[in-house]
Amino acid sequence: MLALKTVSEFIDNVASDSPAPGGGSVAALAGALGAALTAMVCHLTIGKKKYEDVQTEMIGLLGQADELKARLIILMDQDTEAFNRVMEAFGMPRSTDAEKEKRSTAIQEATKQATLVPLEVMKLAERALTLAKSAAEKGNVNSISDAGVAGVMLKAACEGAALNVRINLATLKDGRFVSETRALLDAIATNVEVLSDGLRKRVETVLS
Amino acid sequence: MLALKTVSEFIDNVASDSPAPGGGSVAALAGALGAALTAMVCHLTIGKKKYEDVQTEMIGLLGQADELKARLIILMDQDTEAFNRVMEAFGMPRSTDAEKEKRSTAIQEATKQATLVPLEVMKLAERALTLAKSAAEKGNVNSISDAGVAGVMLKAACEGAALNVRINLATLKDGRFVSETRALLDAIATNVEVLSDGLRKRVETVLS
């Protein structure tokens, strides 16, 4: 499991001449870090007299942020595995027509999976961003820069994952799957833009 | 050293009820990940016949990306240490006027240091972004999404670090230091915006 490597080892694995883990796993990690910072802001608000009105809400946000964090850590591995399955499919024999067809089908199936993993990263980053925005608006103002970095990381997670969806969509032949996935990607990207702008404005208001 | 923890432990440390490591260390990590992805794109270009014209350039970029990556990993720790020094200064005794003055001076000094660390993260992320842009423009097009995620992570590193510079600047009394640092921050942020727009356009051209 990638998350059981040390931070230093993981970074060196990314930097190496092996194409996986690459941008897809890094995007999932960015999402997990954004969810983790959101959880931290909740922790630093819970139990504080000044924030007694939002205690229940913060406990709720914390539970959700922790769940998203755990799921995004798993997606780091799933992205690398999905990439490796695509590479395996490309390595299948192609001497006969039957082999060629089998290989082509395997590539299409594996590539579909390799779009679904980053698409899930996008969905989870979008949900985490909603939590981070609430934490920035109602949580401990002393942690406002942490809530701001949470927003920045979650937007990066979404944008990075979107690039991985798109590079895989480019080789898919199932037109309906491509157009539906593209529409979903665009809808998430638009909402993430709105959420992250809102979060940034809140951070600017506190910091200025 | 934070980078010797497992990825999972580091994320859980961020998510915990301790304010450090927080957004500053996460921003430095985002920078290291962006530099690592840049290095990977260089590796996947070096030795490829199709890219023989840019071999020397890619080897040069790789060396620089690896250096920035190593430095950004160190800054993950320096940010957390700088934050802890500020907290220690706040914990100093303040019963007498002499103690109050000593404490106040210590807070100011520690806070200055806590602006310099994320400011260095911004400078290194800006340099790494220049490398990532070159890698996106001249490196292996099969790795274009990785170059794109490198750009996204380095921009996030810069924006996240900027929030940490600003929250610390807010409590500093040295007007000249504040205005000079603010001007430097603005200049880096503007350049990072330009670089990352350029990189994104290149990625869009390849992906569309």
Short mmCIF file of C-alpha atoms in Angstrom, two decimals:
data_model
loop_
_atom_site.label_atom_id
_atom_site.label_comp_id
_atom_site.label_asym_id
_atom_site.label_seq_id
_atom_site.Cartn_x
_atom_site.Cartn_y
_atom_site.Cartn_z
CA MET A 1 0.00 0.00 0.00
CA LEU A 2 1.43 3.37 -1.08
CA ALA A 3 0.41 5.13 2.14
CA LEU A 4 2.54 2.69 4.14
CA LYS A 5 5.70 3.95 2.45
CA THR A 6 7.45 6.86 4.13
CA VAL A 7 6.62 10.29 2.70
CA SER A 8 10.19 10.48 1.40
CA GLU A 9 9.99 7.06 -0.30
CA PHE A 10 6.65 7.90 -1.89
CA ILE A 11 8.00 11.19 -3.29
CA ASP A 12 11.07 9.35 -4.65
CA ASN A 13 8.82 6.69 -6.23
CA VAL A 14 6.88 9.45 -7.97
CA ALA A 15 10.11 11.10 -9.17
CA SER A 16 11.55 7.83 -10.51
CA ASP A 17 11.63 6.57 -14.10
CA SER A 18 8.54 4.42 -13.47
CA PRO A 19 5.31 6.05 -14.74
CA ALA A 20 3.36 4.83 -11.68
CA PRO A 21 2.71 6.12 -9.08
CA GLY A 22 2.23 9.37 -11.00
CA GLY A 23 -0.14 12.30 -11.24
CA GLY A 24 -3.27 10.27 -10.46
CA SER A 25 -2.01 9.01 -7.10
CA VAL A 26 -0.58 12.45 -6.28
CA ALA A 27 -4.01 14.00 -6.95
CA ALA A 28 -5.64 11.49 -4.56
CA LEU A 29 -2.97 12.32 -1.94
CA ALA A 30 -3.64 16.04 -2.37
CA GLY A 31 -7.30 15.28 -1.65
CA ALA A 32 -6.44 13.28 1.47
CA LEU A 33 -4.24 16.15 2.72
CA GLY A 34 -7.04 18.65 2.11
CA ALA A 35 -9.51 16.46 4.00
CA ALA A 36 -6.93 16.07 6.81
CA LEU A 37 -6.49 19.84 7.16
CA THR A 38 -10.28 20.20 7.28
CA ALA A 39 -10.37 17.63 10.10
CA MET A 40 -7.64 19.56 11.94
CA VAL A 41 -9.62 22.81 11.79
CA CYS A 42 -12.64 20.95 13.21
CA HIS A 43 -10.49 19.50 16.03
CA LEU A 44 -9.16 22.98 16.88
CA THR A 45 -12.75 24.29 17.09
CA ILE A 46 -14.31 21.45 19.09
CA GLY A 47 -14.27 22.12 22.84
CA LYS A 48 -13.61 25.86 22.46
CA LYS A 49 -16.03 28.04 24.47
CA LYS A 50 -15.97 30.78 21.80
CA TYR A 51 -17.35 28.29 19.27
CA GLU A 52 -19.98 26.57 21.41
CA ASP A 53 -22.76 27.36 18.91
CA VAL A 54 -21.12 25.21 16.23
CA GLN A 55 -19.96 22.22 18.29
CA THR A 56 -22.45 19.73 16.85
CA GLU A 57 -21.79 20.92 13.32
CA MET A 58 -18.00 20.66 13.77
CA ILE A 59 -18.28 17.13 15.14
CA GLY A 60 -20.35 16.22 12.08
CA LEU A 61 -17.85 17.83 9.68
CA LEU A 62 -14.97 16.05 11.42
CA GLY A 63 -16.57 12.63 10.97
CA GLN A 64 -17.17 13.26 7.27
CA ALA A 65 -13.68 14.70 6.68
CA ASP A 66 -12.08 11.67 8.34
CA GLU A 67 -14.12 9.33 6.15
CA LEU A 68 -13.19 11.14 2.93
CA LYS A 69 -9.53 11.20 4.01
CA ALA A 70 -9.53 7.40 4.49
CA ARG A 71 -11.23 6.81 1.14
CA LEU A 72 -8.82 9.13 -0.73
CA ILE A 73 -5.83 7.26 0.74
CA ILE A 74 -7.23 4.03 -0.74
CA LEU A 75 -7.70 5.77 -4.11
CA MET A 76 -3.95 6.56 -4.21
CA ASP A 77 -3.40 2.82 -4.65
CA GLN A 78 -6.39 2.24 -6.89
CA ASP A 79 -5.13 4.83 -9.36
CA THR A 80 -1.70 3.21 -9.60
CA GLU A 81 -3.30 -0.25 -9.92
CA ALA A 82 -5.68 0.95 -12.65
CA PHE A 83 -2.72 2.43 -14.55
CA ASN A 84 -0.78 -0.83 -14.24
CA ARG A 85 -3.80 -2.81 -15.57
CA VAL A 86 -3.84 -0.55 -18.66
CA MET A 87 -0.10 -1.18 -19.19
CA GLU A 88 -0.68 -4.94 -18.80
CA ALA A 89 -3.43 -4.84 -21.41
CA PHE A 90 -1.11 -3.01 -23.82
CA GLY A 91 1.44 -5.80 -23.23
CA MET A 92 -0.95 -8.57 -24.33
CA PRO A 93 -0.02 -10.62 -27.41
CA ARG A 94 -1.24 -9.39 -30.80
CA SER A 95 -0.07 -11.94 -33.36
CA THR A 96 -3.48 -13.18 -34.50
CA ASP A 97 -6.71 -11.32 -35.21
CA ALA A 98 -8.29 -13.04 -32.21
CA GLU A 99 -5.43 -11.89 -29.98
CA LYS A 100 -5.67 -8.36 -31.35
CA GLU A 101 -9.37 -8.21 -30.59
CA LYS A 102 -8.91 -9.62 -27.10
CA ARG A 103 -6.12 -7.12 -26.43
CA SER A 104 -8.15 -4.19 -27.75
CA THR A 105 -11.14 -5.10 -25.56
CA ALA A 106 -8.86 -5.47 -22.53
CA ILE A 107 -7.30 -2.04 -23.18
CA GLN A 108 -10.75 -0.45 -23.45
CA GLU A 109 -11.97 -2.08 -20.23
CA ALA A 110 -8.82 -1.20 -18.27
CA THR A 111 -8.86 2.38 -19.56
CA LYS A 112 -12.50 2.78 -18.52
CA GLN A 113 -11.52 1.75 -14.99
CA ALA A 114 -8.60 4.21 -15.16
CA THR A 115 -11.10 7.03 -15.77
CA LEU A 116 -13.45 5.92 -12.98
CA VAL A 117 -10.79 6.10 -10.26
CA PRO A 118 -9.79 9.77 -10.82
CA LEU A 119 -13.49 10.58 -11.36
CA GLU A 120 -14.13 9.30 -7.84
CA VAL A 121 -11.21 11.42 -6.57
CA MET A 122 -12.95 14.44 -8.12
CA LYS A 123 -16.27 13.60 -6.45
CA LEU A 124 -14.67 13.12 -3.03
CA ALA A 125 -12.53 16.27 -3.35
CA GLU A 126 -15.72 18.19 -4.22
CA ARG A 127 -17.44 16.84 -1.09
CA ALA A 128 -14.41 17.60 1.08
CA LEU A 129 -14.32 21.13 -0.32
CA THR A 130 -17.88 21.70 0.91
CA LEU A 131 -16.71 20.66 4.38
CA ALA A 132 -13.56 22.82 4.19
CA LYS A 133 -15.68 25.84 3.22
CA SER A 134 -17.93 25.33 6.27
CA ALA A 135 -14.86 24.89 8.49
CA ALA A 136 -13.41 28.14 7.10
CA GLU A 137 -16.70 29.98 7.69
CA LYS A 138 -17.58 28.69 11.14
CA GLY A 139 -14.41 27.13 12.57
CA ASN A 140 -11.59 28.57 14.69
CA VAL A 141 -10.35 31.74 12.96
CA ASN A 142 -6.83 31.08 14.31
CA SER A 143 -6.76 28.15 11.86
CA ILE A 144 -7.99 30.17 8.89
CA SER A 145 -4.78 29.66 6.89
CA ASP A 146 -5.10 25.89 7.41
CA ALA A 147 -8.69 25.99 6.13
CA GLY A 148 -7.37 28.04 3.21
CA VAL A 149 -4.65 25.46 2.43
CA ALA A 150 -7.33 22.73 2.67
CA GLY A 151 -9.26 24.57 -0.05
CA VAL A 152 -6.17 24.99 -2.22
CA MET A 153 -5.24 21.28 -1.91
CA LEU A 154 -8.77 20.06 -2.64
CA LYS A 155 -9.02 22.23 -5.73
CA ALA A 156 -5.62 20.89 -6.85
CA ALA A 157 -6.83 17.33 -6.20
CA CYS A 158 -9.86 17.92 -8.39
CA GLU A 159 -7.93 19.62 -11.22
CA GLY A 160 -5.19 16.98 -11.13
CA ALA A 161 -7.69 14.13 -11.16
CA ALA A 162 -9.58 15.78 -14.04
CA LEU A 163 -6.43 15.66 -16.20
CA ASN A 164 -6.18 11.93 -15.50
CA VAL A 165 -9.81 11.36 -16.43
CA ARG A 166 -9.31 13.30 -19.67
CA ILE A 167 -6.09 11.62 -20.84
CA ASN A 168 -7.84 8.26 -20.45
CA LEU A 169 -11.10 9.36 -22.06
CA ALA A 170 -9.06 10.29 -25.15
CA THR A 171 -8.43 6.62 -25.99
CA LEU A 172 -11.94 5.29 -25.25
CA LYS A 173 -14.24 4.28 -28.07
CA ASP A 174 -17.50 4.01 -26.08
CA GLY A 175 -18.96 7.35 -27.14
CA ARG A 176 -21.79 7.34 -24.63
CA PHE A 177 -19.46 6.61 -21.70
CA VAL A 178 -17.10 9.36 -22.91
CA SER A 179 -19.80 12.01 -23.25
CA GLU A 180 -21.46 11.14 -19.92
CA THR A 181 -18.13 11.12 -18.07
CA ARG A 182 -17.10 14.39 -19.70
CA ALA A 183 -20.39 16.02 -18.66
CA LEU A 184 -19.96 14.82 -15.08
CA LEU A 185 -16.35 16.05 -15.03
CA ASP A 186 -17.41 19.48 -16.26
CA ALA A 187 -20.21 19.74 -13.69
CA ILE A 188 -17.86 18.83 -10.82
CA ALA A 189 -15.14 21.21 -12.08
CA THR A 190 -17.64 24.09 -12.26
CA ASN A 191 -18.95 23.45 -8.76
CA VAL A 192 -15.42 23.10 -7.36
CA GLU A 193 -14.54 26.48 -8.87
CA VAL A 194 -17.56 28.07 -7.13
CA LEU A 195 -16.84 26.38 -3.79
CA SER A 196 -13.16 27.24 -3.83
CA ASP A 197 -13.86 30.87 -4.78
CA GLY A 198 -16.27 31.10 -1.85
CA LEU A 199 -13.72 29.58 0.52
CA ARG A 200 -10.98 31.90 -0.76
CA LYS A 201 -13.17 34.97 -0.24
CA ARG A 202 -13.81 33.93 3.36
CA VAL A 203 -10.05 33.47 3.94
CA GLU A 204 -9.33 36.88 2.36
CA THR A 205 -11.91 38.55 4.61
CA VAL A 206 -10.30 37.12 7.76
CA LEU A 207 -6.70 37.76 6.65
CA SER A 208 -7.18 41.36 5.45
CA MET B 1 11.84 14.23 10.39
CA LEU B 2 8.29 14.42 8.99
CA ALA B 3 9.24 12.78 5.67
CA LEU B 4 10.36 9.65 7.55
CA LYS B 5 6.82 9.05 8.80
CA THR B 6 4.62 6.92 6.59
CA VAL B 7 2.28 8.83 4.27
CA SER B 8 -0.63 7.56 6.35
CA GLU B 9 0.94 8.67 9.66
CA PHE B 10 1.76 12.10 8.26
CA ILE B 11 -1.82 12.59 7.02
CA ASP B 12 -3.15 11.49 10.42
CA ASN B 13 -0.75 13.89 12.19
CA VAL B 14 -2.10 16.72 10.03
CA ALA B 15 -5.69 15.70 10.80
CA SER B 16 -5.10 15.49 14.56
CA ASP B 17 -5.94 18.09 17.24
CA SER B 18 -2.35 19.39 17.18
CA PRO B 19 -1.97 22.58 15.09
CA ALA B 20 1.41 21.37 13.71
CA PRO B 21 2.14 19.92 11.22
CA GLY B 22 -0.50 22.00 9.43
CA GLY B 23 -1.02 23.98 6.26
CA GLY B 24 2.59 25.20 6.03
CA SER B 25 4.10 21.71 5.97
CA VAL B 26 1.37 20.50 3.62
CA ALA B 27 2.20 23.35 1.21
CA ALA B 28 5.89 22.34 1.27
CA LEU B 29 4.88 18.72 0.61
CA ALA B 30 2.71 19.81 -2.33
CA GLY B 31 5.80 21.55 -3.72
CA ALA B 32 7.95 18.44 -3.28
CA LEU B 33 5.29 16.34 -5.06
CA GLY B 34 5.15 18.83 -7.94
CA ALA B 35 8.95 18.76 -8.27
CA ALA B 36 8.85 14.94 -8.13
CA LEU B 37 6.31 14.73 -10.97
CA THR B 38 8.49 17.10 -13.01
CA ALA B 39 11.47 14.80 -12.40
CA MET B 40 9.36 11.81 -13.51
CA VAL B 41 8.42 13.49 -16.82
CA CYS B 42 12.15 14.19 -17.41
CA HIS B 43 13.01 10.53 -16.67
CA LEU B 44 10.33 9.35 -19.12
CA THR B 45 11.81 11.62 -21.82
CA ILE B 46 15.49 10.85 -21.29
CA GLY B 47 16.74 8.04 -23.55
CA LYS B 48 13.74 8.24 -25.92
CA LYS B 49 14.75 8.47 -29.60
CA LYS B 50 11.75 10.70 -30.40
CA TYR B 51 13.05 13.30 -27.96
CA GLU B 52 16.77 13.19 -28.82
CA ASP B 53 16.87 16.96 -29.48
CA VAL B 54 16.02 17.76 -25.84
CA GLN B 55 18.15 15.15 -24.03
CA THR B 56 20.66 17.61 -22.57
CA GLU B 57 17.90 20.00 -21.51
CA MET B 58 15.91 17.18 -19.84
CA ILE B 59 18.97 15.99 -17.93
CA GLY B 60 19.47 19.57 -16.73
CA LEU B 61 15.81 19.94 -15.71
CA LEU B 62 15.94 16.61 -13.87
CA GLY B 63 18.94 17.67 -11.78
CA GLN B 64 17.23 20.91 -10.79
CA ALA B 65 13.88 19.24 -10.05
CA ASP B 66 15.58 16.68 -7.81
CA GLU B 67 17.37 19.45 -5.90
CA LEU B 68 14.17 21.46 -5.36
CA LYS B 69 12.35 18.31 -4.26
CA ALA B 70 15.01 17.59 -1.60
CA ARG B 71 14.94 21.18 -0.34
CA LEU B 72 11.12 21.25 -0.16
CA ILE B 73 11.11 18.05 1.91
CA ILE B 74 13.40 19.78 4.45
CA LEU B 75 11.08 22.79 4.49
CA MET B 76 8.19 20.55 5.62
CA ASP B 77 10.05 20.19 8.92
CA GLN B 78 11.28 23.77 9.07
CA ASP B 79 7.73 25.06 8.82
CA THR B 80 6.52 22.91 11.71
CA GLU B 81 9.60 23.87 13.77
CA ALA B 82 9.08 27.57 13.07
CA PHE B 83 5.45 27.26 14.17
CA ASN B 84 6.48 25.49 17.38
CA ARG B 85 9.02 28.28 18.14
CA VAL B 86 6.20 30.85 17.87
CA MET B 87 4.06 28.80 20.26
CA GLU B 88 6.99 28.53 22.70
CA ALA B 89 7.50 32.30 22.61
CA PHE B 90 3.78 32.80 23.40
CA GLY B 91 4.27 30.46 26.39
CA MET B 92 7.05 32.59 27.94
CA PRO B 93 6.41 34.15 31.38
CA ARG B 94 4.84 37.62 31.47
CA SER B 95 4.61 38.60 35.16
CA THR B 96 7.00 41.55 35.10
CA ASP B 97 7.49 44.33 32.55
CA ALA B 98 10.95 42.92 31.72
CA GLU B 99 9.43 39.48 31.09
CA LYS B 100 6.68 41.00 28.97
CA GLU B 101 9.22 42.80 26.81
CA LYS B 102 11.42 39.73 26.46
CA ARG B 103 8.37 37.66 25.49
CA SER B 104 7.16 40.22 22.98
CA THR B 105 10.59 40.38 21.29
CA ALA B 106 10.76 36.57 21.16
CA ILE B 107 7.28 36.39 19.57
CA GLN B 108 8.27 38.92 16.93
CA GLU B 109 11.53 37.13 16.11
CA ALA B 110 9.90 33.68 15.94
CA THR B 111 7.05 35.01 13.81
CA LYS B 112 9.51 36.60 11.37
CA GLN B 113 11.13 33.18 10.96
CA ALA B 114 7.67 31.65 10.47
CA THR B 115 7.13 33.98 7.47
CA LEU B 116 10.56 33.25 5.95
CA VAL B 117 10.01 29.48 5.73
CA PRO B 118 6.78 29.61 3.65
CA LEU B 119 8.31 32.47 1.63
CA GLU B 120 11.12 30.09 0.67
CA VAL B 121 8.52 27.44 -0.23
CA MET B 122 6.96 30.02 -2.59
CA LYS B 123 10.32 30.79 -4.21
CA LEU B 124 11.16 27.11 -4.75
CA ALA B 125 7.66 26.28 -6.03
CA GLU B 126 8.02 29.16 -8.52
CA ARG B 127 11.37 27.77 -9.73
CA ALA B 128 9.96 24.25 -9.95
CA LEU B 129 7.00 25.56 -11.95
CA THR B 130 9.40 26.97 -14.56
CA LEU B 131 10.90 23.47 -14.87
CA ALA B 132 7.46 21.81 -15.02
CA LYS B 133 6.41 24.17 -17.81
CA SER B 134 9.51 23.26 -19.85
CA ALA B 135 8.87 19.56 -19.18
CA ALA B 136 5.24 19.98 -20.37
CA GLU B 137 6.38 21.81 -23.52
CA LYS B 138 9.31 19.63 -24.52
CA GLY B 139 8.99 16.37 -22.60
CA ASN B 140 7.25 13.09 -23.44
CA VAL B 141 3.66 13.88 -24.48
CA ASN B 142 2.51 10.54 -23.05
CA SER B 143 3.25 12.10 -19.64
CA ILE B 144 1.37 15.33 -20.32
CA SER B 145 -1.18 14.73 -17.55
CA ASP B 146 1.68 14.21 -15.08
CA ALA B 147 3.27 17.50 -16.16
CA GLY B 148 -0.17 19.06 -15.74
CA VAL B 149 -0.56 17.68 -12.21
CA ALA B 150 2.97 18.95 -11.44
CA GLY B 151 1.77 22.44 -12.42
CA VAL B 152 -1.40 22.13 -10.34
CA MET B 153 0.55 20.96 -7.26
CA LEU B 154 3.21 23.67 -7.56
CA LYS B 155 0.58 26.39 -7.88
CA ALA B 156 -1.18 24.93 -4.81
CA ALA B 157 2.15 24.89 -2.94
CA CYS B 158 2.67 28.54 -3.74
CA GLU B 159 -0.87 29.61 -2.83
CA GLY B 160 -0.86 27.56 0.37
CA ALA B 161 2.53 28.92 1.45
CA ALA B 162 1.34 32.48 0.68
CA LEU B 163 -1.51 32.08 3.19
CA ASN B 164 1.04 31.05 5.82
CA VAL B 165 3.25 34.04 5.06
CA ARG B 166 0.25 36.36 5.33
CA ILE B 167 -1.20 35.03 8.60
CA ASN B 168 2.22 35.55 10.20
CA LEU B 169 2.81 38.98 8.65
CA ALA B 170 -0.44 40.11 10.30
CA THR B 171 1.14 40.02 13.78
CA LEU B 172 4.52 41.59 12.88
CA LYS B 173 5.34 45.14 13.96
CA ASP B 174 8.42 45.67 11.76
CA GLY B 175 6.71 47.74 9.04
CA ARG B 176 9.62 47.61 6.62
CA PHE B 177 9.94 43.83 6.85
CA VAL B 178 6.17 43.49 6.37
CA SER B 179 6.00 45.70 3.29
CA GLU B 180 9.08 44.17 1.66
CA THR B 181 7.85 40.63 2.29
CA ARG B 182 4.38 41.50 1.03
CA ALA B 183 5.84 42.97 -2.18
CA LEU B 184 7.95 39.85 -2.74
CA LEU B 185 4.93 37.60 -2.09
CA ASP B 186 2.84 39.55 -4.61
CA ALA B 187 5.57 39.38 -7.26
CA ILE B 188 5.97 35.62 -6.87
CA ALA B 189 2.20 35.05 -6.87
CA THR B 190 1.81 37.06 -10.09
CA ASN B 191 4.61 35.16 -11.83
CA VAL B 192 3.26 31.81 -10.64
CA GLU B 193 -0.13 32.71 -12.11
CA VAL B 194 1.51 33.48 -15.49
CA LEU B 195 3.64 30.30 -15.44
CA SER B 196 0.78 28.05 -14.44
CA ASP B 197 -1.56 29.57 -17.07
CA GLY B 198 1.12 28.88 -19.70
CA LEU B 199 1.55 25.31 -18.51
CA ARG B 200 -2.21 24.73 -18.43
CA LYS B 201 -2.58 26.04 -22.01
CA ARG B 202 0.11 23.61 -23.19
CA VAL B 203 -1.68 20.71 -21.44
CA GLU B 204 -5.03 21.77 -22.96
CA THR B 205 -3.48 21.87 -26.45
CA VAL B 206 -2.15 18.31 -26.11
CA LEU B 207 -5.30 16.91 -24.46
CA SER B 208 -7.83 18.44 -26.86
#
